[in-house]
Structures are given as C-alpha cells and as structure tokens.
Amino acid sequence: MTEEKTKRIIAKISKIQERNFSSEQLDKLEEYIHQGILNLDKYNNINIERNTLIFSVVFLIFMLFCILFFVVHPILFIEQWTEQDVIKNKIRVETLKTIGLITGGILAFFGLYFGYKRAVAMENSAIAANKTAEAANKNAEIAEDKQITERFSKAVELLASDKIEVRLGGIYTLERIAQNYPREHWTIMKVLTAFVRENAKLIEDSNVQSAKIFIDEYLDNKKQKKELYKVRLDILDTLIVIAQNNPDNNPDNNQRKNLNLSNINLIQADLCGALLKEINLSRANFLGANLSNADLSGANCLGVNFSKADLSNANLSVANLFGATFEEARFSGANLTRADLCGANFTKAYLRGANLTEAKLTMAKLAEAFLTEVNFTKANLTLANISRADLIDANFSEADLTKAVLIGSLLWGANLTEANLTEANLTEANLTEANLSGANLTRTNLTGANLEEANFTKNKTIKPEQIRKATNWEKAKYDKDFWEKLGLPPENSE
C-alpha cells in the first residue's frame, strides 16, 4: 500500500517538474510532500503496531486452545485414572503447571505492556490538553488585549467631546478599565492628568497678578466670583478618579511620581480626602480649595497657592512646599513633618495643633499666624518671620531659630528648651511662663519682652544686660549664679 502511494507521489512530482512553478511555490509543494510522507510513515507505524497486536492475540488464543485440548482435557477425567495412568500422566501434569506459569507470565507481560501504552497515551492526551488550554488562554489574552485597546481608544475619543455628559462617560470608562486591569492603571492615570492639565490651565493675564487679587479687587458679586473660577464638573470628577485609584495590587506605585498636575487651576475645588501623594502639583492654584483630610505626602507642591484653602488634618509630610503660599489657610491638626517649607508664606494662617517636626522653614513668613500648640520640634526656622504670631504652648524644643524675627509674638507657655535663638529678635515678645531652659540665647534681642515666670535655668549663653532690657525679668527663673549676677535676692533663685 505504501509503495503504491509513494509511486503515485513520485509520478505527481514528475508532472509538477514539467510545469513552470516559482521557487516559492516549489518550496511549498516540497513542504506539503514532506508532510505527506511523514503522515505516511506515521500511518505505517500505526499499522505495524496494530498488526503485531493482532498476531500476538491470535497466537495466544491458539496456544490456549492447544493447551486445553492436549493437556487440560485429559486431566478433566483424572477421577477415572488408574495408578498407572497417574504415573503415566505425571509429566503431563508438571508440564501443565509449567505452561500455566509461562502463560501467566506472558499475560502479565502483555498486561504491563498494554498498561504502559495506555499510560503513555494518557500522558500524550494530557500534554495535548495542556497545549490546547495554553493556546486557548493565549487566544483569550489576545482577545482581551484587543478588547481593552478598543475600549481605551473609544474612551479617549469621548474625552474630546463638546458635551460634558459624553466626557464623563469617557472618564468613568477609563476608571473602570484602570480598576479591572492593573497593568493599564498608570497609562490611564497619565491620560487623565494630561486631560486635567489641558482643560484646567492657570489663567494668564498680564493685567492681573493673581487670581486672588482679581477676585478681591475686580469682582463684587459673590455669585460671579464662584461661576468665573468654578472648576468644571468633568475636571473635578477626573481628579477624584486620579485621587482614588490606588489599587493594592498595583504593579508599581512609584509611578505616582510621574503623574503631572502642574500649573492647573483648582480654585475652590472640593478635594476632601483626596489621595494626591507624590504627585507633581507644582505651581497649581488651590485658592479656597477644600483639601481637608487629603494626603499630599511626598507631593511636589513647589510654588503652589493654597491661600484660604482648608487643609485641616491633611497629610503634607515630606512634601516639597518650597515657596508655597498659605495665606489665611487652615491647617488645624495637619501633618507637615519633615516638609520643605523654605520661603513659604503662612501670613495669618491657622495652624493650631499642626505638626511641623523637623520641617524646613528657612526664611518662611509666619507673621500674624495662629500657631497655638504647634509642634516645631527640631524644625529649622532660620531667618523666619514669626512676628505678632500667636504661639501659646507652641513647642520649639531643639528648634533652630537663628536670626528669626519674633517681634511682638505671644509665646505664653511655649517650650523653647535647648532651642537655638542666636541673634533672634524677640523684641516686645510675651514669654510669660515660657521654658527656655538650656536654650542658646547668644546675642538674642529681648528688648521689651515680658519674662514673667519664664525659665532661664541651665543657660550658659545669656548675659545680664540682655535680661535687663526686658520687662518683668526679676520674676523669671534663673540658676543661682546668674541670679547673683543680676543682683537679685538669693532666696528666689533656682
């Protein structure tokens, strides 16, 4: 059968060679023929195996028949045997036992053989099933990727619509994709931040220095003010999507640093509880915005305008707030630990109970700010202006206030232990019950300051002439030796 098929193939090849085929066509034909020969070989191997199996079964049946007829059949009449028949057939019985053992061995061999073949067949079936499953999974992934791409493209197209409801549909579609497919999360976030940047740009007007001045000086109608600077609904919803989409299974949360929302206008935006950590918000305008309980930790807020914004209980730890404006902003309970606030403007800001531990406030403006119970432990306030500020019970322990200006500030009960006040100006400051134990008061200006019940113990840098320029200095607490230098009665010394 195989020879006839091979002859037919050779004959076809001869006819093919007589025709004018291209080299590519001939290569394909050769491949088909080669595949056909392989299939023939496979077919022949299957036939050989099948014929061997049939021959083995027939041979076993024949052998069993011979054994039954020539050996087993006479033994069936063993009851009729005489003593001579038993002796005569002893060899036959032993032969039967031997044949039985051999037959059992052969049957066991064939059992093992067919068991092995069945196991191989099952293994091959399992491998084929796994390959089929892998192919199905791969096809499913390809189909899924195609579907995601189509949905993504359609959603991005919707963002360009003139109708706000269509744009919102695109925003929510992108949000759903980001939630269901984490690997697409940051791509979608970058698209949404680009959408906000392009549609919420800062107002550029050479005749108006800032939006705050424009609102305060050029508009009288409060409704007009709100409508003029009201953040679009789609922009606000996009920001909420950006702020809330932070899945725990996100492959790379460090990508937040690549999200860019710089130079955007978010005047009076309601972003209460928003997650904006590590995002680039440089030079954005949050005038009058609600950012209470928001997380801006590690965010880049270089030069951001937070004037009149509500940042109560917000987290701005380790944030870059260099040159930011916080005029009249509310910070009660806010966390600004280790934040960079160099040159920041906190004029008339409300920071009661805020935490500024180890914050950098070099040349910061805190004049007239409400800083009651604020924690400035180990903060750097070099050259800071804290004049006429309310600092009741504020904690400046180990803080650096070198050349800081605290003229007329209220420091009643403030903790200044081991603080560095070198060349600081505390003219007319109220230091009633303040604790300056161990503080560095080298060349500190205390002219007109109220020192009633203030604690100057363990202080080796203070000079009598500095103290005498203050008021109520005789009611303060000093070490015994310094008390004597001031010429005060020894019974009141520490």
Tab-separated table of C-alpha atoms in Angstrom:
chain	number	residue	atom	x	y	z
A	1	MET	CA	0.000	0.000	0.000
A	2	THR	CA	2.804	2.337	0.914
A	3	GLU	CA	4.777	1.572	-2.250
A	4	GLU	CA	1.770	2.344	-4.445
A	5	LYS	CA	1.217	5.714	-2.704
A	6	THR	CA	4.907	6.536	-2.979
A	7	LYS	CA	4.827	5.719	-6.717
A	8	ARG	CA	1.803	7.956	-7.168
A	9	ILE	CA	3.602	10.788	-5.308
A	10	ILE	CA	6.711	10.353	-7.494
A	11	ALA	CA	4.532	10.443	-10.591
A	12	LYS	CA	2.909	13.648	-9.408
A	13	ILE	CA	6.324	15.154	-8.698
A	14	SER	CA	7.386	14.342	-12.263
A	15	LYS	CA	4.330	16.115	-13.634
A	16	ILE	CA	4.949	19.087	-11.324
A	17	GLN	CA	8.520	19.435	-12.523
A	18	GLU	CA	7.274	19.695	-16.112
A	19	ARG	CA	5.334	22.851	-15.173
A	20	ASN	CA	6.817	26.305	-14.658
A	21	PHE	CA	6.442	26.957	-10.924
A	22	SER	CA	8.210	29.671	-8.984
A	23	SER	CA	10.798	28.773	-6.348
A	24	GLU	CA	8.392	29.761	-3.551
A	25	GLN	CA	5.659	27.513	-4.953
A	26	LEU	CA	8.106	24.631	-5.299
A	27	ASP	CA	9.231	25.116	-1.693
A	28	LYS	CA	5.630	24.959	-0.526
A	29	LEU	CA	4.977	21.854	-2.620
A	30	GLU	CA	8.095	20.224	-1.232
A	31	GLU	CA	6.909	21.037	2.273
A	32	TYR	CA	3.471	19.536	1.585
A	33	ILE	CA	5.037	16.380	0.098
A	34	HIS	CA	7.400	16.060	3.032
A	35	GLN	CA	4.467	16.426	5.400
A	36	GLY	CA	2.572	13.788	3.420
A	37	ILE	CA	5.475	11.325	3.614
A	38	LEU	CA	5.700	11.946	7.350
A	39	ASN	CA	1.992	11.223	7.629
A	40	LEU	CA	2.501	8.004	5.601
A	41	ASP	CA	5.324	6.933	7.894
A	42	LYS	CA	3.171	7.630	10.878
A	43	TYR	CA	0.331	5.645	9.294
A	44	ASN	CA	2.677	2.713	8.538
A	45	ASN	CA	3.977	2.696	12.109
A	46	ILE	CA	0.428	2.569	13.426
A	47	ASN	CA	-0.413	-0.320	11.052
A	48	ILE	CA	2.688	-2.281	12.076
A	49	GLU	CA	1.828	-1.859	15.732
A	50	ARG	CA	-1.777	-2.863	15.104
A	51	ASN	CA	-0.761	-5.982	13.089
A	52	THR	CA	1.705	-7.023	15.802
A	53	LEU	CA	-1.036	-6.761	18.403
A	54	ILE	CA	-3.466	-8.846	16.305
A	55	PHE	CA	-0.836	-11.523	15.663
A	56	SER	CA	0.024	-11.728	19.365
A	57	VAL	CA	-3.623	-12.134	20.374
A	58	VAL	CA	-4.248	-14.829	17.721
A	59	PHE	CA	-1.096	-16.689	18.785
A	60	LEU	CA	-2.141	-16.627	22.442
A	61	ILE	CA	-5.628	-17.903	21.577
A	62	PHE	CA	-4.098	-20.746	19.518
A	63	MET	CA	-1.712	-21.692	22.342
A	64	LEU	CA	-4.530	-21.687	24.871
A	65	PHE	CA	-6.611	-23.935	22.598
A	66	CYS	CA	-3.726	-26.442	22.241
A	67	ILE	CA	-3.162	-26.467	25.999
A	68	LEU	CA	-6.847	-27.019	26.660
A	69	PHE	CA	-7.122	-29.834	24.123
A	70	PHE	CA	-3.894	-31.759	24.697
A	71	VAL	CA	-3.192	-31.106	28.363
A	72	VAL	CA	-6.207	-29.871	30.253
A	73	HIS	CA	-8.804	-32.087	28.553
A	74	PRO	CA	-7.246	-35.417	29.707
A	75	ILE	CA	-6.864	-34.105	33.247
A	76	LEU	CA	-10.612	-33.465	33.426
A	77	PHE	CA	-11.034	-37.262	33.611
A	78	ILE	CA	-8.493	-37.661	36.460
A	79	GLU	CA	-11.083	-39.476	38.615
A	80	GLN	CA	-11.091	-42.362	36.115
A	81	TRP	CA	-7.301	-42.687	36.156
A	82	THR	CA	-5.686	-45.864	37.440
A	83	GLU	CA	-2.432	-45.844	39.375
A	84	GLN	CA	-0.589	-46.491	36.136
A	85	ASP	CA	-2.393	-43.549	34.485
A	86	VAL	CA	-1.295	-41.236	37.317
A	87	ILE	CA	2.345	-42.247	36.865
A	88	LYS	CA	1.966	-42.018	33.114
A	89	ASN	CA	0.418	-38.541	33.234
A	90	LYS	CA	2.704	-37.130	35.959
A	91	ILE	CA	4.887	-35.489	33.335
A	92	ARG	CA	1.774	-34.066	31.693
A	93	VAL	CA	0.629	-32.505	34.989
A	94	GLU	CA	4.024	-30.960	35.629
A	95	THR	CA	4.063	-29.688	32.067
A	96	LEU	CA	0.642	-28.141	32.636
A	97	LYS	CA	1.920	-26.324	35.723
A	98	THR	CA	4.928	-25.037	33.828
A	99	ILE	CA	2.769	-23.945	30.926
A	100	GLY	CA	0.413	-22.238	33.380
A	101	LEU	CA	3.276	-20.297	34.900
A	102	ILE	CA	4.621	-19.351	31.482
A	103	THR	CA	1.168	-18.368	30.303
A	104	GLY	CA	0.638	-16.291	33.445
A	105	GLY	CA	3.975	-14.592	32.878
A	106	ILE	CA	3.113	-13.874	29.256
A	107	LEU	CA	-0.274	-12.489	30.253
A	108	ALA	CA	1.362	-10.385	32.969
A	109	PHE	CA	3.884	-9.091	30.419
A	110	PHE	CA	1.147	-8.143	27.994
A	111	GLY	CA	-0.787	-6.564	30.870
A	112	LEU	CA	2.204	-4.424	31.768
A	113	TYR	CA	2.847	-3.623	28.120
A	114	PHE	CA	-0.694	-2.507	27.422
A	115	GLY	CA	-0.764	-0.653	30.766
A	116	TYR	CA	2.379	1.200	29.736
A	117	LYS	CA	0.893	2.013	26.329
A	118	ARG	CA	-2.285	3.242	28.000
A	119	ALA	CA	-0.264	5.413	30.414
A	120	VAL	CA	1.741	6.866	27.514
A	121	ALA	CA	-1.471	7.532	25.621
A	122	MET	CA	-2.997	9.242	28.658
A	123	GLU	CA	0.153	11.314	29.149
A	124	ASN	CA	0.109	12.346	25.498
A	125	SER	CA	-3.560	13.226	25.844
A	126	ALA	CA	-2.780	15.304	28.933
A	127	ILE	CA	0.063	17.097	27.127
A	128	ALA	CA	-2.203	17.748	24.159
A	129	ALA	CA	-4.925	19.017	26.501
A	130	ASN	CA	-2.444	21.336	28.240
A	131	LYS	CA	-1.232	22.680	24.908
A	132	THR	CA	-4.817	23.208	23.841
A	133	ALA	CA	-5.546	25.002	27.114
A	134	GLU	CA	-2.428	27.160	26.742
A	135	ALA	CA	-3.414	28.049	23.213
A	136	ALA	CA	-6.927	28.858	24.396
A	137	ASN	CA	-5.567	31.052	27.207
A	138	LYS	CA	-3.249	32.829	24.802
A	139	ASN	CA	-6.095	33.432	22.391
A	140	ALA	CA	-8.211	34.683	25.291
A	141	GLU	CA	-5.436	37.083	26.343
A	142	ILE	CA	-5.084	38.352	22.785
A	143	ALA	CA	-8.832	38.844	22.564
A	144	GLU	CA	-8.849	40.579	25.958
A	145	ASP	CA	-5.985	42.889	24.966
A	146	LYS	CA	-7.813	43.737	21.773
A	147	GLN	CA	-10.987	44.472	23.705
A	148	ILE	CA	-9.112	46.661	26.225
A	149	THR	CA	-7.406	48.565	23.402
A	150	GLU	CA	-10.746	49.182	21.688
A	151	ARG	CA	-12.397	50.327	24.927
A	152	PHE	CA	-9.406	52.518	25.779
A	153	SER	CA	-9.362	54.172	22.347
A	154	LYS	CA	-13.117	54.774	22.410
A	155	ALA	CA	-12.950	56.270	25.933
A	156	VAL	CA	-10.119	58.632	24.951
A	157	GLU	CA	-12.173	59.770	21.946
A	158	LEU	CA	-15.056	60.564	24.297
A	159	LEU	CA	-12.837	62.952	26.285
A	160	ALA	CA	-12.641	65.222	23.245
A	161	SER	CA	-16.425	65.639	23.037
A	162	ASP	CA	-18.079	69.048	23.454
A	163	LYS	CA	-20.781	67.516	25.660
A	164	ILE	CA	-19.908	67.140	29.323
A	165	GLU	CA	-22.037	64.005	29.735
A	166	VAL	CA	-20.051	62.296	26.958
A	167	ARG	CA	-16.755	63.343	28.533
A	168	LEU	CA	-17.912	61.993	31.891
A	169	GLY	CA	-18.737	58.688	30.202
A	170	GLY	CA	-15.186	58.516	28.869
A	171	ILE	CA	-13.745	59.338	32.303
A	172	TYR	CA	-15.771	56.625	34.052
A	173	THR	CA	-14.913	54.089	31.337
A	174	LEU	CA	-11.213	54.760	31.850
A	175	GLU	CA	-11.713	54.461	35.604
A	176	ARG	CA	-13.336	51.032	35.172
A	177	ILE	CA	-10.507	49.833	32.924
A	178	ALA	CA	-7.935	51.030	35.475
A	179	GLN	CA	-9.746	49.155	38.244
A	180	ASN	CA	-10.164	45.886	36.324
A	181	TYR	CA	-6.783	45.814	34.580
A	182	PRO	CA	-3.997	46.996	36.954
A	183	ARG	CA	-1.326	46.817	34.240
A	184	GLU	CA	-3.145	49.630	32.412
A	185	HIS	CA	-3.569	51.710	35.595
A	186	TRP	CA	-0.710	54.183	35.209
A	187	THR	CA	-1.220	54.645	31.473
A	188	ILE	CA	-4.798	55.702	32.177
A	189	MET	CA	-3.734	57.938	35.071
A	190	LYS	CA	-1.273	59.730	32.779
A	191	VAL	CA	-4.004	60.250	30.177
A	192	LEU	CA	-6.349	61.675	32.814
A	193	THR	CA	-3.707	64.006	34.269
A	194	ALA	CA	-2.960	65.263	30.751
A	195	PHE	CA	-6.704	65.879	30.297
A	196	VAL	CA	-6.781	67.960	33.505
A	197	ARG	CA	-3.662	69.939	32.557
A	198	GLU	CA	-5.077	70.851	29.160
A	199	ASN	CA	-8.530	71.781	30.434
A	200	ALA	CA	-7.740	73.439	33.780
A	201	LYS	CA	-4.834	75.690	32.892
A	202	LEU	CA	-3.965	78.660	35.055
A	203	ILE	CA	-5.403	81.971	33.943
A	204	GLU	CA	-2.694	84.004	32.264
A	205	ASP	CA	-3.474	87.712	32.321
A	206	SER	CA	-0.737	90.324	32.329
A	207	ASN	CA	-3.100	92.852	33.890
A	208	VAL	CA	-3.891	90.601	36.844
A	209	GLN	CA	-1.084	89.448	39.137
A	210	SER	CA	-3.027	86.612	40.689
A	211	ALA	CA	-6.487	85.113	40.771
A	212	LYS	CA	-6.815	86.194	44.410
A	213	ILE	CA	-6.251	89.869	43.583
A	214	PHE	CA	-8.595	89.605	40.617
A	215	ILE	CA	-11.350	88.141	42.775
A	216	ASP	CA	-10.877	90.601	45.629
A	217	GLU	CA	-10.474	93.799	43.589
A	218	TYR	CA	-12.304	93.407	40.283
A	219	LEU	CA	-15.449	91.499	41.209
A	220	ASP	CA	-18.034	92.470	43.775
A	221	ASN	CA	-20.739	89.911	43.124
A	222	LYS	CA	-20.001	86.668	45.056
A	223	LYS	CA	-22.008	84.557	42.623
A	224	GLN	CA	-19.974	85.892	39.712
A	225	LYS	CA	-16.785	85.049	41.596
A	226	LYS	CA	-17.824	81.449	42.059
A	227	GLU	CA	-19.022	80.983	38.486
A	228	LEU	CA	-15.912	82.565	36.982
A	229	TYR	CA	-13.479	80.279	38.749
A	230	LYS	CA	-15.694	77.258	39.320
A	231	VAL	CA	-13.883	74.052	38.379
A	232	ARG	CA	-15.661	72.126	35.635
A	233	LEU	CA	-17.520	69.027	36.798
A	234	ASP	CA	-15.614	66.718	34.460
A	235	ILE	CA	-12.280	68.112	35.696
A	236	LEU	CA	-13.335	67.611	39.307
A	237	ASP	CA	-14.508	64.047	38.636
A	238	THR	CA	-11.262	63.296	36.815
A	239	LEU	CA	-9.294	64.488	39.836
A	240	ILE	CA	-11.405	62.278	42.088
A	241	VAL	CA	-10.678	59.279	39.829
A	242	ILE	CA	-6.950	60.065	39.955
A	243	ALA	CA	-7.097	60.537	43.719
A	244	GLN	CA	-8.995	57.324	44.463
A	245	ASN	CA	-7.443	54.856	42.007
A	246	ASN	CA	-4.639	53.307	44.000
A	247	PRO	CA	-5.223	49.507	43.992
A	248	ASP	CA	-3.278	47.390	46.459
A	249	ASN	CA	-2.218	45.015	43.666
A	250	ASN	CA	-0.775	47.841	41.631
A	251	PRO	CA	2.445	46.614	39.993
A	252	ASP	CA	4.380	49.837	40.550
A	253	ASN	CA	3.146	52.512	42.935
A	254	ASN	CA	6.342	54.517	42.333
A	255	GLN	CA	4.696	55.647	39.091
A	256	ARG	CA	2.737	58.228	41.107
A	257	LYS	CA	5.802	60.470	40.914
A	258	ASN	CA	5.345	60.598	37.136
A	259	LEU	CA	1.793	61.960	37.336
A	260	ASN	CA	1.871	65.625	36.341
A	261	LEU	CA	-0.797	68.076	37.514
A	262	SER	CA	1.397	71.159	37.458
A	263	ASN	CA	0.142	74.648	36.554
A	264	ILE	CA	-3.529	73.754	36.904
A	265	ASN	CA	-6.369	75.915	38.198
A	266	LEU	CA	-8.331	74.266	41.024
A	267	ILE	CA	-9.766	77.335	42.724
A	268	GLN	CA	-12.419	76.355	45.305
A	269	ALA	CA	-12.231	72.702	44.242
A	270	ASP	CA	-13.666	70.189	46.714
A	271	LEU	CA	-10.959	67.540	47.133
A	272	CYS	CA	-11.729	66.456	50.672
A	273	GLY	CA	-9.830	63.252	51.467
A	274	ALA	CA	-8.147	63.162	48.051
A	275	LEU	CA	-5.105	60.912	47.601
A	276	LEU	CA	-2.556	63.141	45.871
A	277	LYS	CA	0.614	61.768	47.451
A	278	GLU	CA	3.861	62.063	45.463
A	279	ILE	CA	2.085	63.732	42.517
A	280	ASN	CA	3.613	66.754	40.775
A	281	LEU	CA	1.364	69.708	41.705
A	282	SER	CA	3.966	72.429	41.238
A	283	ARG	CA	2.587	75.959	40.719
A	284	ALA	CA	-1.020	74.761	40.872
A	285	ASN	CA	-3.672	77.118	42.243
A	286	PHE	CA	-5.735	75.710	45.138
A	287	LEU	CA	-7.110	79.081	46.246
A	288	GLY	CA	-10.050	78.440	48.593
A	289	ALA	CA	-9.995	74.699	47.854
A	290	ASN	CA	-11.173	72.063	50.328
A	291	LEU	CA	-8.266	69.687	50.972
A	292	SER	CA	-9.232	68.609	54.471
A	293	ASN	CA	-8.017	65.080	55.275
A	294	ALA	CA	-6.243	64.976	51.905
A	295	ASP	CA	-2.986	63.062	51.512
A	296	LEU	CA	-0.289	65.142	49.810
A	297	SER	CA	2.635	63.392	51.476
A	298	GLY	CA	5.743	63.495	49.325
A	299	ALA	CA	3.963	65.609	46.702
A	300	ASN	CA	5.801	68.249	44.683
A	301	CYS	CA	3.976	71.463	45.641
A	302	LEU	CA	6.669	73.907	44.576
A	303	GLY	CA	5.195	77.417	44.463
A	304	VAL	CA	1.614	76.178	44.919
A	305	ASN	CA	-1.046	78.673	46.009
A	306	PHE	CA	-3.006	77.313	49.000
A	307	SER	CA	-4.339	80.715	50.108
A	308	LYS	CA	-7.613	80.422	52.045
A	309	ALA	CA	-7.603	76.663	51.442
A	310	ASP	CA	-8.825	74.223	54.092
A	311	LEU	CA	-6.029	71.748	54.886
A	312	SER	CA	-7.365	70.607	58.248
A	313	ASN	CA	-5.934	67.202	59.209
A	314	ALA	CA	-4.230	66.966	55.817
A	315	ASN	CA	-1.009	64.986	55.433
A	316	LEU	CA	1.791	67.021	53.836
A	317	SER	CA	4.700	65.164	55.407
A	318	VAL	CA	7.933	65.157	53.376
A	319	ALA	CA	6.198	67.291	50.728
A	320	ASN	CA	8.112	69.872	48.697
A	321	LEU	CA	6.335	73.126	49.585
A	322	PHE	CA	9.199	75.449	48.738
A	323	GLY	CA	7.854	78.957	48.141
A	324	ALA	CA	4.231	77.858	48.592
A	325	THR	CA	1.594	80.382	49.676
A	326	PHE	CA	-0.684	79.556	52.632
A	327	GLU	CA	-2.106	82.997	53.439
A	328	GLU	CA	-5.201	82.653	55.637
A	329	ALA	CA	-5.205	78.885	55.056
A	330	ARG	CA	-6.465	76.493	57.746
A	331	PHE	CA	-4.059	73.772	58.925
A	332	SER	CA	-5.526	72.639	62.236
A	333	GLY	CA	-4.195	69.164	63.011
A	334	ALA	CA	-2.248	68.982	59.740
A	335	ASN	CA	0.902	66.867	59.443
A	336	LEU	CA	3.857	68.727	57.894
A	337	THR	CA	6.605	66.552	59.377
A	338	ARG	CA	9.918	66.972	57.514
A	339	ALA	CA	8.213	69.083	54.852
A	340	ASP	CA	10.289	71.597	52.884
A	341	LEU	CA	8.628	74.954	53.596
A	342	CYS	CA	11.562	77.227	52.860
A	343	GLY	CA	10.290	80.645	51.822
A	344	ALA	CA	6.659	79.583	52.326
A	345	ASN	CA	4.119	82.268	53.218
A	346	PHE	CA	1.866	81.443	56.210
A	347	THR	CA	0.735	85.011	56.887
A	348	LYS	CA	-2.451	84.928	59.003
A	349	ALA	CA	-2.706	81.164	58.527
A	350	TYR	CA	-4.426	78.991	61.148
A	351	LEU	CA	-2.210	76.069	62.209
A	352	ARG	CA	-3.466	75.151	65.658
A	353	GLY	CA	-2.151	71.731	66.689
A	354	ALA	CA	-0.263	71.205	63.430
A	355	ASN	CA	2.865	69.043	63.437
A	356	LEU	CA	5.951	70.626	61.848
A	357	THR	CA	8.561	68.383	63.461
A	358	GLU	CA	11.891	68.650	61.603
A	359	ALA	CA	10.267	70.841	58.954
A	360	LYS	CA	12.431	73.228	56.932
A	361	LEU	CA	11.090	76.765	57.400
A	362	THR	CA	14.119	78.835	56.462
A	363	MET	CA	13.002	82.381	55.579
A	364	ALA	CA	9.369	81.343	55.943
A	365	LYS	CA	6.742	84.011	56.645
A	366	LEU	CA	4.527	83.204	59.628
A	367	ALA	CA	3.648	86.759	60.643
A	368	GLU	CA	0.303	87.061	62.449
A	369	ALA	CA	-0.257	83.331	62.066
A	370	PHE	CA	-2.234	81.370	64.662
A	371	LEU	CA	0.317	78.802	65.853
A	372	THR	CA	-1.104	77.739	69.204
A	373	GLU	CA	0.084	74.256	70.270
A	374	VAL	CA	2.032	73.793	67.026
A	375	ASN	CA	4.915	71.325	67.240
A	376	PHE	CA	8.144	72.817	65.830
A	377	THR	CA	10.468	70.243	67.458
A	378	LYS	CA	13.859	70.241	65.687
A	379	ALA	CA	12.429	72.442	62.926
A	380	ASN	CA	14.700	74.839	61.037
A	381	LEU	CA	13.303	78.380	61.338
A	382	THR	CA	16.459	80.274	60.432
A	383	LEU	CA	15.626	83.835	59.296
A	384	ALA	CA	11.909	83.067	59.589
A	385	ASN	CA	9.496	85.934	60.231
A	386	ILE	CA	7.156	84.960	63.078
A	387	SER	CA	6.248	88.492	64.204
A	388	ARG	CA	2.989	89.096	66.089
A	389	ALA	CA	2.144	85.401	65.844
A	390	ASP	CA	0.095	83.504	68.420
A	391	LEU	CA	2.490	80.850	69.757
A	392	ILE	CA	0.783	79.919	73.027
A	393	ASP	CA	2.029	76.497	74.205
A	394	ALA	CA	3.954	76.016	70.964
A	395	ASN	CA	6.819	73.514	71.095
A	396	PHE	CA	10.186	74.758	69.774
A	397	SER	CA	12.275	72.134	71.558
A	398	GLU	CA	15.701	71.838	69.855
A	399	ALA	CA	14.459	74.035	67.005
A	400	ASP	CA	16.831	76.323	65.117
A	401	LEU	CA	15.595	79.932	65.334
A	402	THR	CA	18.852	81.605	64.356
A	403	LYS	CA	18.158	85.219	63.337
A	404	ALA	CA	14.425	84.527	63.418
A	405	VAL	CA	12.113	87.505	63.960
A	406	LEU	CA	9.503	87.071	66.708
A	407	ILE	CA	8.729	90.750	67.374
A	408	GLY	CA	5.550	91.128	69.422
A	409	SER	CA	4.765	87.397	69.300
A	410	LEU	CA	2.772	85.702	72.048
A	411	LEU	CA	4.902	82.844	73.422
A	412	TRP	CA	2.968	82.259	76.640
A	413	GLY	CA	3.901	78.791	77.967
A	414	ALA	CA	5.942	77.992	74.863
A	415	ASN	CA	8.600	75.280	75.087
A	416	LEU	CA	11.979	76.567	73.863
A	417	THR	CA	14.205	74.092	75.711
A	418	GLU	CA	17.580	73.683	74.017
A	419	ALA	CA	16.383	75.803	71.097
A	420	ASN	CA	18.912	77.862	69.156
A	421	LEU	CA	17.900	81.535	69.374
A	422	THR	CA	21.230	83.001	68.312
A	423	GLU	CA	20.678	86.616	67.183
A	424	ALA	CA	16.921	86.059	67.196
A	425	ASN	CA	14.743	89.144	67.668
A	426	LEU	CA	12.164	88.764	70.457
A	427	THR	CA	11.505	92.472	70.950
A	428	GLU	CA	8.275	93.014	72.939
A	429	ALA	CA	7.502	89.296	72.735
A	430	ASN	CA	5.428	87.825	75.567
A	431	LEU	CA	7.420	84.958	77.124
A	432	THR	CA	5.275	84.536	80.229
A	433	GLU	CA	5.836	81.043	81.678
A	434	ALA	CA	7.888	80.108	78.619
A	435	ASN	CA	10.576	77.467	79.119
A	436	LEU	CA	13.988	78.498	77.727
A	437	SER	CA	15.993	76.014	79.775
A	438	GLY	CA	19.238	75.147	78.004
A	439	ALA	CA	18.421	77.420	75.053
A	440	ASN	CA	21.163	79.211	73.130
A	441	LEU	CA	20.488	82.919	73.634
A	442	THR	CA	23.703	84.283	72.183
A	443	ARG	CA	23.061	87.914	71.160
A	444	THR	CA	19.303	87.318	71.367
A	445	ASN	CA	17.330	90.585	71.465
A	446	LEU	CA	14.919	90.582	74.429
A	447	THR	CA	14.207	94.331	74.458
A	448	GLY	CA	10.778	94.978	75.965
A	449	ALA	CA	9.974	91.262	76.158
A	450	ASN	CA	7.780	90.085	79.044
A	451	LEU	CA	9.777	87.465	81.004
A	452	GLU	CA	7.361	86.911	83.880
A	453	GLU	CA	7.734	83.340	85.216
A	454	ALA	CA	9.945	82.434	82.233
A	455	ASN	CA	12.508	79.673	82.871
A	456	PHE	CA	16.148	80.505	82.002
A	457	THR	CA	17.820	77.748	84.044
A	458	LYS	CA	20.716	75.677	82.651
A	459	ASN	CA	21.523	78.564	80.330
A	460	LYS	CA	25.198	79.461	79.877
A	461	THR	CA	24.854	81.883	76.954
A	462	ILE	CA	22.546	84.558	78.381
A	463	LYS	CA	24.040	87.877	79.518
A	464	PRO	CA	22.691	90.073	82.341
A	465	GLU	CA	22.480	93.069	80.013
A	466	GLN	CA	20.187	91.112	77.682
A	467	ILE	CA	17.839	90.261	80.535
A	468	ARG	CA	17.722	93.793	81.931
A	469	LYS	CA	16.396	95.136	78.621
A	470	ALA	CA	13.261	93.032	79.094
A	471	THR	CA	10.296	93.625	81.404
A	472	ASN	CA	9.389	91.583	84.487
A	473	TRP	CA	12.813	89.932	84.229
A	474	GLU	CA	13.120	89.892	88.006
A	475	LYS	CA	10.133	87.499	88.123
A	476	ALA	CA	11.798	84.944	85.875
A	477	LYS	CA	13.663	81.808	86.988
A	478	TYR	CA	17.474	81.595	86.748
A	479	ASP	CA	20.321	79.474	88.030
A	480	LYS	CA	21.748	80.617	91.377
A	481	ASP	CA	24.991	82.021	89.937
A	482	PHE	CA	23.182	84.009	87.236
A	483	TRP	CA	20.677	85.247	89.800
A	484	GLU	CA	23.563	86.698	91.748
A	485	LYS	CA	24.917	88.373	88.608
A	486	LEU	CA	21.589	90.117	88.260
A	487	GLY	CA	21.846	91.331	91.872
A	488	LEU	CA	18.594	89.694	92.929
A	489	PRO	CA	17.886	88.275	96.403
A	490	PRO	CA	19.200	84.674	96.565
A	491	GLU	CA	16.074	83.277	98.194
A	492	ASN	CA	14.199	83.400	94.842
A	493	SER	CA	16.853	81.618	92.777
A	494	GLU	CA	16.530	78.061	91.475
